[in-house]
Tab-separated table of C-alpha atoms in Angstrom:
chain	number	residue	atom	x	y	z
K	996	UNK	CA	0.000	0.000	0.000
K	997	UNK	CA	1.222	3.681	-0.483
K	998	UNK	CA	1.934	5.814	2.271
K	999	UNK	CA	0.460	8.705	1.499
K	1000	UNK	CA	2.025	11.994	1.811
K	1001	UNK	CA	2.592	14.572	4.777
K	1002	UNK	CA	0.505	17.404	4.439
K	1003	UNK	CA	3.035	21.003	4.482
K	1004	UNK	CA	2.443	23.595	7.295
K	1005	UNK	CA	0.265	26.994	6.676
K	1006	UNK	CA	0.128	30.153	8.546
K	1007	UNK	CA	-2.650	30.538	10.212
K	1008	UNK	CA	-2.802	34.101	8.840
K	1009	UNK	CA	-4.437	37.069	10.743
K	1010	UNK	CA	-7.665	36.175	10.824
K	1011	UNK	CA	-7.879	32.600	12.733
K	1012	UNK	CA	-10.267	34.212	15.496
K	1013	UNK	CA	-13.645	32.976	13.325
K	1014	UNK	CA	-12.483	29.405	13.429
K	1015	UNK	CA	-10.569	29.279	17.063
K	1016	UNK	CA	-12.227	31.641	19.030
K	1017	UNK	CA	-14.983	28.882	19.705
K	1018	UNK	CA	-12.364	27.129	21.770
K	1019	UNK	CA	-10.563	29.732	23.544
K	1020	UNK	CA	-9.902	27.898	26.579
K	1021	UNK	CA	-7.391	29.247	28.807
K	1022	UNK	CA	-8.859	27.941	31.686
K	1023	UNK	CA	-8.254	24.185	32.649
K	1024	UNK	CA	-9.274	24.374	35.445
K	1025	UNK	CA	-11.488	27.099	37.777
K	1026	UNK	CA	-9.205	30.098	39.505
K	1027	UNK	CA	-10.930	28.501	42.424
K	1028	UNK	CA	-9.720	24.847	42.020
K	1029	UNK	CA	-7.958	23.873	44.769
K	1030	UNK	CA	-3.940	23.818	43.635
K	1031	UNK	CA	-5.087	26.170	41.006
K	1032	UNK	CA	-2.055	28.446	38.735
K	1033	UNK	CA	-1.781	30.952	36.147
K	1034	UNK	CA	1.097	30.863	33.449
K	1035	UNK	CA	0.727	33.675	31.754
K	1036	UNK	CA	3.498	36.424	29.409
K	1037	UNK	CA	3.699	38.116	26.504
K	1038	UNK	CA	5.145	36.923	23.183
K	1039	UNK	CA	7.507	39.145	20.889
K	1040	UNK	CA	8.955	39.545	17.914
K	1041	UNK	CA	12.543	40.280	16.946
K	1042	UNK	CA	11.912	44.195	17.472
K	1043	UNK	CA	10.415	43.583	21.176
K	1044	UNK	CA	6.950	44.574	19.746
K	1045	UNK	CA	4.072	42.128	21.252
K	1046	UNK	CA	2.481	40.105	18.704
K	1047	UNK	CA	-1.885	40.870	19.279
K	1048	UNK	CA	-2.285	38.582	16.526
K	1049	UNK	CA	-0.783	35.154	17.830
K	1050	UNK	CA	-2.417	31.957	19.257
K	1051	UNK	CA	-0.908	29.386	22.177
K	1052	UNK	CA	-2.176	26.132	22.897
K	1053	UNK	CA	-0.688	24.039	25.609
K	1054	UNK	CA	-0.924	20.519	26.674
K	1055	UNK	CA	0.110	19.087	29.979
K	1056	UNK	CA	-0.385	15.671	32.082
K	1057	UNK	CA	-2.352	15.835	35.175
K	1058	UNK	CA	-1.159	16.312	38.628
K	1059	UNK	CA	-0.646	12.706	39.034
K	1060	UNK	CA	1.090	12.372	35.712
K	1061	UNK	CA	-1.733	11.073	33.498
K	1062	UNK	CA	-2.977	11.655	30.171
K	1063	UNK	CA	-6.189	11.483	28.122
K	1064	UNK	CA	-8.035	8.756	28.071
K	1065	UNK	CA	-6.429	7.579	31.468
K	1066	UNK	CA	-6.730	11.077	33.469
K	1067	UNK	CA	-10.578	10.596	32.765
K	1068	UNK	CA	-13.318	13.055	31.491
K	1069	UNK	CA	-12.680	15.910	33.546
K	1070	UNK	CA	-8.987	16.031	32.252
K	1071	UNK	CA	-8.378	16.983	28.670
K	1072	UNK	CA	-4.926	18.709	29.204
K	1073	UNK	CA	-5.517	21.501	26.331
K	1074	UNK	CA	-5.840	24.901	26.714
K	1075	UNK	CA	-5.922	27.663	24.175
K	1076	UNK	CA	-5.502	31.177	24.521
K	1077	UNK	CA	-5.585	34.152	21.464
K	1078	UNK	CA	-3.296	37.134	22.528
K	1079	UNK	CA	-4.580	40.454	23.386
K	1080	UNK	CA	-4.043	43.833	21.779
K	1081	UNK	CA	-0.489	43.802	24.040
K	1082	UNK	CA	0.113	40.292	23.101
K	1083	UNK	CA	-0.775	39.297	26.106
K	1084	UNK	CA	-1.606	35.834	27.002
K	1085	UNK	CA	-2.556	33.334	30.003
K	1086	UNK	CA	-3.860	30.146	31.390
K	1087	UNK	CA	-5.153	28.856	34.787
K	1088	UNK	CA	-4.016	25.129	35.582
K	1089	UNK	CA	-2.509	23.151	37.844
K	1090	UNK	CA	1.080	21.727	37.912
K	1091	UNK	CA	1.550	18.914	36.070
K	1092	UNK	CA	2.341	15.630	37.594
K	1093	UNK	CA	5.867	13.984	37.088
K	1094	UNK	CA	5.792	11.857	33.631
K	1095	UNK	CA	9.302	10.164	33.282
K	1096	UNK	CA	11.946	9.254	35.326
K	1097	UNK	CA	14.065	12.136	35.993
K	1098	UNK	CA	11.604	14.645	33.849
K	1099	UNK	CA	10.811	18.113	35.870
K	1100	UNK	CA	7.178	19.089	35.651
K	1101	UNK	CA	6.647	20.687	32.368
K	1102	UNK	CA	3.856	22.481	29.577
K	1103	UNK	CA	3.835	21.605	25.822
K	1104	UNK	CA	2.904	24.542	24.148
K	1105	UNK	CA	2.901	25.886	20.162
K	1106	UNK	CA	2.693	29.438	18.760
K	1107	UNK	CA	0.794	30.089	15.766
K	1108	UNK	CA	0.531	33.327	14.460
K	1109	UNK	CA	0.545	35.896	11.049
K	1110	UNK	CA	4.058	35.228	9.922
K	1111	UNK	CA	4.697	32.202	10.866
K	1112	UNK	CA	4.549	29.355	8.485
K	1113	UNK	CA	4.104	26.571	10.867
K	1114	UNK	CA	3.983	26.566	14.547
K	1115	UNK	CA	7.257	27.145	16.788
K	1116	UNK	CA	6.508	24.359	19.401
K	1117	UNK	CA	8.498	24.743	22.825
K	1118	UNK	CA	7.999	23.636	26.791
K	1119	UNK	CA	7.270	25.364	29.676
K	1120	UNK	CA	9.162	24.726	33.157
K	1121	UNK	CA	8.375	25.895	36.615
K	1122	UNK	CA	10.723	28.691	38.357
K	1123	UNK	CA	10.308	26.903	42.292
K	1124	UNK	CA	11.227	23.331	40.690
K	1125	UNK	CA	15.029	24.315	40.887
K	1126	UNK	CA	16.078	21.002	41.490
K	1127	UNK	CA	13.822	18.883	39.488
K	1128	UNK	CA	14.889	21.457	36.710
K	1129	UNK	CA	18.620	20.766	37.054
K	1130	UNK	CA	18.065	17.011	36.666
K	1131	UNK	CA	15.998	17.404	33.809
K	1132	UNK	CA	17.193	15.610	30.465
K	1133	UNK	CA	15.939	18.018	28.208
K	1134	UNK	CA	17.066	21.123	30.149
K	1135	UNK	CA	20.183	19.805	30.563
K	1136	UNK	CA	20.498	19.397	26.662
K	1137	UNK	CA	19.607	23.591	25.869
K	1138	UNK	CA	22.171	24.840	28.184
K	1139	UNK	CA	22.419	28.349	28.931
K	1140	UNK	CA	19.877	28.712	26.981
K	1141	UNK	CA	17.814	26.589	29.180
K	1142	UNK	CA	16.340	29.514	31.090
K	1143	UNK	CA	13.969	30.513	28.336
K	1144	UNK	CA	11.941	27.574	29.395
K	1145	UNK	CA	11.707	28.136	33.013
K	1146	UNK	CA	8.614	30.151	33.938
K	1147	UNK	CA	9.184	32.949	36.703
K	1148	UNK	CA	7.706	32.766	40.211
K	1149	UNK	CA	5.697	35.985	40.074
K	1150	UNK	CA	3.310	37.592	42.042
K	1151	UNK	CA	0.400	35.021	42.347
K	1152	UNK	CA	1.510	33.567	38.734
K	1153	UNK	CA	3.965	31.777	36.900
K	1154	UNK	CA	5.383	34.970	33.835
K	1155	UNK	CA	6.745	32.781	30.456
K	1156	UNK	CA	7.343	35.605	28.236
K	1157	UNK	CA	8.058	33.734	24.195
K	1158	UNK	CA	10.719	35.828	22.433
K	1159	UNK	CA	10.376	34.956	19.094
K	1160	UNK	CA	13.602	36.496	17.596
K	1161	UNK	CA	16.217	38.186	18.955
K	1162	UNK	CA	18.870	38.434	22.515
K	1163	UNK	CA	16.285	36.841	24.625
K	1164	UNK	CA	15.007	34.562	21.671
K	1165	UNK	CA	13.273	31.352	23.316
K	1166	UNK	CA	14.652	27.798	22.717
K	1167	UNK	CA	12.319	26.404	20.466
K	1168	UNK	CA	12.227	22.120	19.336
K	1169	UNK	CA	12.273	20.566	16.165
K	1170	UNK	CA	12.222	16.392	16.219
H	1446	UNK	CA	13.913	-0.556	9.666
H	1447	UNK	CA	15.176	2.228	7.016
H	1448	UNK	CA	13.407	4.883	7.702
H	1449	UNK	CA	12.345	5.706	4.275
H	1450	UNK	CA	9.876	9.095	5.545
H	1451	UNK	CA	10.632	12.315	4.470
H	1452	UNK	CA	13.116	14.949	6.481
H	1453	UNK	CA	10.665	17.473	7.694
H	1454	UNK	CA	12.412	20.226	5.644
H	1455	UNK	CA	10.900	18.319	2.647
H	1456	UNK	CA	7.392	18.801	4.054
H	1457	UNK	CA	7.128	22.350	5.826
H	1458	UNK	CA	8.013	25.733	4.814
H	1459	UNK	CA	10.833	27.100	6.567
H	1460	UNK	CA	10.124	29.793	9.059
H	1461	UNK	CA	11.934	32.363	7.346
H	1462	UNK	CA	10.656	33.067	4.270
H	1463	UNK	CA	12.053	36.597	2.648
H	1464	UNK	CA	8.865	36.516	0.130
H	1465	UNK	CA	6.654	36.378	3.036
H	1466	UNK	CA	7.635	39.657	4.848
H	1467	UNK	CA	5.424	39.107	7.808
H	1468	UNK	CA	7.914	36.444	8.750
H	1469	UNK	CA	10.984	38.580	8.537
H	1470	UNK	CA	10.997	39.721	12.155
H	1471	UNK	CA	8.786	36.845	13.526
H	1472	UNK	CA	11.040	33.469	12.942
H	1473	UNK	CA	13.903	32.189	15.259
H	1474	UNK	CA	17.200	33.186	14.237
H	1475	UNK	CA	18.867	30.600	16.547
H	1476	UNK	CA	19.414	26.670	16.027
H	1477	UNK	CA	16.145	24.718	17.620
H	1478	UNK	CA	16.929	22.087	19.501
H	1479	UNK	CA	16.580	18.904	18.631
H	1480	UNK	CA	13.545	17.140	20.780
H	1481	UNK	CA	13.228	13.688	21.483
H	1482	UNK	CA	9.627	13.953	22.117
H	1483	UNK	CA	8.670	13.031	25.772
H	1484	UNK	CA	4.986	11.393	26.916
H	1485	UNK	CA	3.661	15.556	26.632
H	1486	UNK	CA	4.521	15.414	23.471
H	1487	UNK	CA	3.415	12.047	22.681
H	1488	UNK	CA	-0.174	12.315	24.045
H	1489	UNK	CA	-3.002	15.183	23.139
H	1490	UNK	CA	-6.216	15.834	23.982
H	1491	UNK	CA	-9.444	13.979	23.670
H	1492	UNK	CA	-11.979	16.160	22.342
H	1493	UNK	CA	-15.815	14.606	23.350
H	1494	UNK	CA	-18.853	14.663	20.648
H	1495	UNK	CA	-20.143	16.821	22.788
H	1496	UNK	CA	-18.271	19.470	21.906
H	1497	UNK	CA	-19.235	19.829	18.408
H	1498	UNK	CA	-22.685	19.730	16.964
H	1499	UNK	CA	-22.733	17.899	13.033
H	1500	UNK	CA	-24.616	21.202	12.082
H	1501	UNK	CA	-21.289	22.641	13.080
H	1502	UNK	CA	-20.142	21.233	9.480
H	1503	UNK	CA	-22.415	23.419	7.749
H	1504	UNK	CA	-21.362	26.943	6.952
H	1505	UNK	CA	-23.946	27.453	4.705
H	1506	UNK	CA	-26.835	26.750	7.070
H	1507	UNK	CA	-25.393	29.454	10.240
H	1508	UNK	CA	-27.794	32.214	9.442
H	1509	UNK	CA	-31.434	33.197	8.890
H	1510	UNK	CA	-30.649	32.937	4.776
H	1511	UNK	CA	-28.585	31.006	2.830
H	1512	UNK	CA	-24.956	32.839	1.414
H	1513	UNK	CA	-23.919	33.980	-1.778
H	1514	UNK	CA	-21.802	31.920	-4.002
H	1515	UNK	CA	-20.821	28.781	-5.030
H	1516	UNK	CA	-21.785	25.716	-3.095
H	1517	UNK	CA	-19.152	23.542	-2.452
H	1518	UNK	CA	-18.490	20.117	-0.910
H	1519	UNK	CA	-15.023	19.384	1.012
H	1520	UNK	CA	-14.328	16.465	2.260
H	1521	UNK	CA	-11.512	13.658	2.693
H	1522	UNK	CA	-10.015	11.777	5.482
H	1523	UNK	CA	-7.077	12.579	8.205
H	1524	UNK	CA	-4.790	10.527	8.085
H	1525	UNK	CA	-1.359	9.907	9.889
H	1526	UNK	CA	1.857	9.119	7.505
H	1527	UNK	CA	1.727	5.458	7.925
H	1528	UNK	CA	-1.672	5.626	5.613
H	1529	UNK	CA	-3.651	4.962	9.342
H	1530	UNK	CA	-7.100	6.766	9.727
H	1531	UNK	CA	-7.134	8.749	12.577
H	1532	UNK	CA	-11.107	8.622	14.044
H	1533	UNK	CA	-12.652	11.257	16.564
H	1534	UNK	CA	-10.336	14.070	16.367
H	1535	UNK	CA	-11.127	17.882	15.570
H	1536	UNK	CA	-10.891	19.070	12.800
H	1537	UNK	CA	-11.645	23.453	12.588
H	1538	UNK	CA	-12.058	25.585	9.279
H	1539	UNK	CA	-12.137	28.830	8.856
H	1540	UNK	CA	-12.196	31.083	5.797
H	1541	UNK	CA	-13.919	33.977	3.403
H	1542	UNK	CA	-16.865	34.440	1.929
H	1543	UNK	CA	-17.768	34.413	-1.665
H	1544	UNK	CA	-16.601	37.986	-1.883
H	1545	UNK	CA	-13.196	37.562	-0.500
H	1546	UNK	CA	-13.729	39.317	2.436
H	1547	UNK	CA	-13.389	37.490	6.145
H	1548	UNK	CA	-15.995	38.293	8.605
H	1549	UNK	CA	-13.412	39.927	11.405
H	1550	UNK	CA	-12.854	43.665	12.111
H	1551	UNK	CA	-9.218	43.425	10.699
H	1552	UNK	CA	-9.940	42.651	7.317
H	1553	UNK	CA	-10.042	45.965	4.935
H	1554	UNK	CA	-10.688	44.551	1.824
H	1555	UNK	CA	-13.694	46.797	0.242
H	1556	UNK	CA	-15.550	43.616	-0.939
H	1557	UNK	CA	-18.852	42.816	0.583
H	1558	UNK	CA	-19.827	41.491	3.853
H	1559	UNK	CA	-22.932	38.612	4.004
H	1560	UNK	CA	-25.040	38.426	6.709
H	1561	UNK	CA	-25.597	35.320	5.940
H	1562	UNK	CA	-21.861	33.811	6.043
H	1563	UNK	CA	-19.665	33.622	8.987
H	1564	UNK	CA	-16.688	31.298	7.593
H	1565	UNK	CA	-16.104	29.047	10.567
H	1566	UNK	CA	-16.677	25.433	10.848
H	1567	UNK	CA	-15.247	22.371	12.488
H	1568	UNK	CA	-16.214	18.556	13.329
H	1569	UNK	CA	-15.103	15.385	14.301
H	1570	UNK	CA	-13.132	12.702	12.699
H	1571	UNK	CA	-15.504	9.609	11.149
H	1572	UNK	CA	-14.264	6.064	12.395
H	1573	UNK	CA	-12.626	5.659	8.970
H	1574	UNK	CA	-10.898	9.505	9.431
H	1575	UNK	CA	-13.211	10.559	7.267
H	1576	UNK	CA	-14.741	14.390	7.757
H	1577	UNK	CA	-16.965	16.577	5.281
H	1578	UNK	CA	-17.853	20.312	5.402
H	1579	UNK	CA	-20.989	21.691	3.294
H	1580	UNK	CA	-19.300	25.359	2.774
H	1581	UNK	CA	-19.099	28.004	-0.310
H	1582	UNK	CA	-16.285	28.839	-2.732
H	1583	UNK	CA	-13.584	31.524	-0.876
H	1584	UNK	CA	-12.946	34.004	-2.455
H	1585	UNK	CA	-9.284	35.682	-3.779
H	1586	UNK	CA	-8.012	39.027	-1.901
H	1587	UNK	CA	-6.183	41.294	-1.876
H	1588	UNK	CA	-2.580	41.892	0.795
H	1589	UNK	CA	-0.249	44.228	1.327
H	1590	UNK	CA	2.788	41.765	1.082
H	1591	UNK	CA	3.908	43.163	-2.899
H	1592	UNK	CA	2.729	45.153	-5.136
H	1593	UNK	CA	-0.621	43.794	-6.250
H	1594	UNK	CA	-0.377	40.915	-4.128
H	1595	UNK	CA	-3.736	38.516	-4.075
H	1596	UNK	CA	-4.025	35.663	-2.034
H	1597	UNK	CA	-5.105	32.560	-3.806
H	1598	UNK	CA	-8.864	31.119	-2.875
H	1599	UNK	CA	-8.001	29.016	0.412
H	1600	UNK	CA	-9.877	27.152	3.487
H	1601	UNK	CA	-7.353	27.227	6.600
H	1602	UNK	CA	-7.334	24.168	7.947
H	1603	UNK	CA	-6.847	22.944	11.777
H	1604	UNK	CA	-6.321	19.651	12.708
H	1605	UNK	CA	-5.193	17.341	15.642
H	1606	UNK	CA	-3.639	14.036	15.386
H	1607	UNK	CA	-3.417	11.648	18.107
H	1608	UNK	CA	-0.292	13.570	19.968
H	1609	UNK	CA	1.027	16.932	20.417
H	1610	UNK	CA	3.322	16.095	17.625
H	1611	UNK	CA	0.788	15.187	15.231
H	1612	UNK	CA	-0.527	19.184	15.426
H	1613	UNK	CA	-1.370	20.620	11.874
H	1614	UNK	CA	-2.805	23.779	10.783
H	1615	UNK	CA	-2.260	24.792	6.833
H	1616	UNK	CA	-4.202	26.173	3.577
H	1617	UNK	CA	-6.454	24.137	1.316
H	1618	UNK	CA	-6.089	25.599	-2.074
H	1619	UNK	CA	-8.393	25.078	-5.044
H	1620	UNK	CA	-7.443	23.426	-8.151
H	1621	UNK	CA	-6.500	25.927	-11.519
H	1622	UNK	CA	-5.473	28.995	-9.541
H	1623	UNK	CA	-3.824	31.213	-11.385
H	1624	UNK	CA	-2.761	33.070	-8.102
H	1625	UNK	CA	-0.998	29.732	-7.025
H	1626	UNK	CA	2.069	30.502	-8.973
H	1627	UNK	CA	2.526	34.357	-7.271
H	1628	UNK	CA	1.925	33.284	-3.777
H	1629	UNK	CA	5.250	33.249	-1.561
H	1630	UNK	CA	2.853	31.729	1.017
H	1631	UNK	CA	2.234	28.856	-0.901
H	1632	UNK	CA	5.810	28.951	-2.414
H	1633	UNK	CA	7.158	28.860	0.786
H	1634	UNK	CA	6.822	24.914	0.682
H	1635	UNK	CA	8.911	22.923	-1.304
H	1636	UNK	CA	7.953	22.266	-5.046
H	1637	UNK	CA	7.204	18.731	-4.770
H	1638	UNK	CA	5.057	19.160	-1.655
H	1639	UNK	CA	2.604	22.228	-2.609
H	1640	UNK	CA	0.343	20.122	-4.432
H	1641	UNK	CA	-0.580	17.956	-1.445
H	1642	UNK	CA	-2.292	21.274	-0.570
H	1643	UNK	CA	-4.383	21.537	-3.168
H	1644	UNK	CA	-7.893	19.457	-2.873
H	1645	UNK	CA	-8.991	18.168	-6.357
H	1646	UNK	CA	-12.227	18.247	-8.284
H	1647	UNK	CA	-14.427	15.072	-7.630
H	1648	UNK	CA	-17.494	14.162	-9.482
H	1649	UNK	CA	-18.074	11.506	-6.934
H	1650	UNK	CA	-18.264	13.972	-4.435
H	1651	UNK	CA	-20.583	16.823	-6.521
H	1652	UNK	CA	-23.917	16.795	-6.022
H	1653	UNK	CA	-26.114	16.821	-8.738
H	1654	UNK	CA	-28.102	19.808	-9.282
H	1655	UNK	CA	-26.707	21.148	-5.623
H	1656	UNK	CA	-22.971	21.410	-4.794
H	1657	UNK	CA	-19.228	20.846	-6.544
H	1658	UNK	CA	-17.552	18.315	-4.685
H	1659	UNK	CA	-13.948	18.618	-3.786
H	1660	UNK	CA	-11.647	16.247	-1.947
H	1661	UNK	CA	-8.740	16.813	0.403
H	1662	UNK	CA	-6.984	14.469	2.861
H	1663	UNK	CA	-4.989	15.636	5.189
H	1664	UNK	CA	-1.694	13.776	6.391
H	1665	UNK	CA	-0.190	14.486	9.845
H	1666	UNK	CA	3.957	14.148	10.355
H	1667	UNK	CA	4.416	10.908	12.244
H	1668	UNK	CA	7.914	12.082	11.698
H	1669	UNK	CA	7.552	13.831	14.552
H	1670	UNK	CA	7.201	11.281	16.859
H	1671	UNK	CA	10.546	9.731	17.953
H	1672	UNK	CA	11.355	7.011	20.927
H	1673	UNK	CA	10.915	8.724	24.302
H	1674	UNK	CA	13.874	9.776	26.282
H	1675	UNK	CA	12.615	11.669	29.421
């Protein structure tokens, strides 16, 4: 049988608010659910500007680690959130759960926005995990570099600021 | 095994693409790191039928009246790149109307707005992969990216595999566009790959006396997947 062939990457252009905004989800959870955080930044381009026309989505295991189907209906693990006029983003979780053996507790998350062909896909890390952080494999891999991923311990949040370009340019993944 | 699948720089554009100016200041400039995609990566989300309604895969059927233009028929299966249907997963669409004009405060092109047309639609994966959306032709419009730059006719298509890796949005393009050849968003792909994001012309599909028929499958990276370090 033929394998058929992978589909290319689009931008998802300016104007992806009529077909996401259905699902704008940053909320996993309820402010009010117990163990409850906010992640939430800015991304930027190369000149510092915000980007008001960009779109995260973020997937995480539960607090005990699990996944969908296995963390059950109440679980899905995805969030999405559309910037604001200041490129301004957030979400309300809670910390994910360990999932490997010597993994710190970490967020999946893509940018999409105008200008970018296909999505820059990167991982989000927790400032007051210092020392699962320093065992982490992947960490441990990006080097200096490394502190992109870690979000901040801020006041009552979490503050991942994305860099797309530039000195403080994030470490992005490709596989 | 040989791995006999396709480098990803065969499949996606890269992310800086001089043609495309919007990219110039909005791609990395630095290496990316090479990933060897944890369980995060390797799970996604489970999206319920409750979420979407089948009228959801409708755009023509949103308002009080029906919208102006052509009615058209897109359908086709996801798939992953081992030929594998993928079943229950979302699929979103969002494009013009018949005018070329979107229905969001940003867009300035002078063409018409219909009541009647919002753009957006989205449903779930059949068991076979299969999905179909009852929509109307897009229309071509104008950007500021060159001189008399138009955008080719286009759905924007969102999908999700089974896995964070699997993640896909990209362009359906219509077959015969003239405006395929001057598009450095389109271009932006390699050669050989831009026509797997075109959708082709199916009788099969057409409705008699109702709706053209066009088909489009859509094939998610398994290259993306790799064994699981940590």
């Amino acid at each position: 049988m033929a394998v058929p062939a992978p589909t290319p990457a689009q931008t998802v252009g300016p104007f992806f608010r009529i077909g996401f905004a259905w699902l704008d989800t940053p909320e996993l959870v309820a402010p009010s659910h117990p163990g409850a955080i906010r992640i939430e930044g800015a991304v930027f381009d190369g000149a510092g500007t915000p980007l008001p026309d960009a779109v995260l989505e973020i997937f995480q295991a539960d607090p005990e680690g699990r996944f969908p189907p296995d963390s059950g209906p109440e679980w899905s693990g995805f969030g999405r959130c559309l910037t604001d006029e200041e490129g301004r983003y957030h979400f309300v979780s809670v910390k994910p759960g360990s999932v490997a053996p010597e993994s710190a507790p970490h967020v999946a998350m893509s940018v999409f926005a105008r200008g970018l062909l296909q999505r820059l896909v990167t991982r989000c890390y927790f400032g007051d995990e210092t020392d699962a952080n320093g065992r982490d494999p992947v960490l441990r891999t990006i080097g200096d570099r490394a502190t992109t991923l870690v979000a901040a311990v801020a006041e009552g949040c979490y503050r991942f600021d994305i860099h797309i370009q530039g000195d403080k340019e994030t470490a992005f993944f490709a596989w | 095994m040989t791995d006999t699948r396709e480098r990803a720089s065969a499949i996606d554009p890269p992310y800086d693409a001089p043609d495309y100016h919007s990219s110039g200041l909005r791609h990395p400039t630095r290496p990316l790191f090479a990933l060897h995609a944890g369980p995060t990566e390797l799970h996604g989300p489970v999206f319920g039928e409750t979420a979407v309604r089948p009228a959801d895969a409708d755009l023509t059927t949103q308002h009080a009246g029906e919208p102006l233009g052509e009615r058209i028929i897109v359908s086709g299966r996801l798939l992953d790149d081992g030929g594998r249907p993928i079943a229950g997963q979302l699929v979103e669409i969002w494009q013009t109307n018949s005018a070329g004009r979107y229905a969001h405060g940003g867009d300035q092109h002078p063409a018409p707005l219909d009541p009647n047309f919002t753009g957006a639609g989205r449903c779930l994966t059949g068991p076979d992969g299969e999905y179909r959306f009852v929509s109307i032709k897009p229309g071509a419009y104008p950007w500021r990216n060159h001189p008399n730059a138009w955008r080719p006719c286009h759905i924007h298509f969102s999908v999700f595999g089974r896995a964070f890796t699997e993640r896909l949005v990209t362009q359906m393009y219509f077959p015969g566009d003239p405006l395929l050849a001057l598009d450095p968003i389109y271009n932006a792909v390699s050669e050989p790959a831009r026509p797997r994001m075109v959708s082709t012309f199916d009788l099969g599909t057409t409705i008699e006396e109702w709706a053209l028929g066009y088909q489009f499958d859509v094939v998610v990276n398994g290259h993306l997947a790799t064994p699981m370090v940590g």
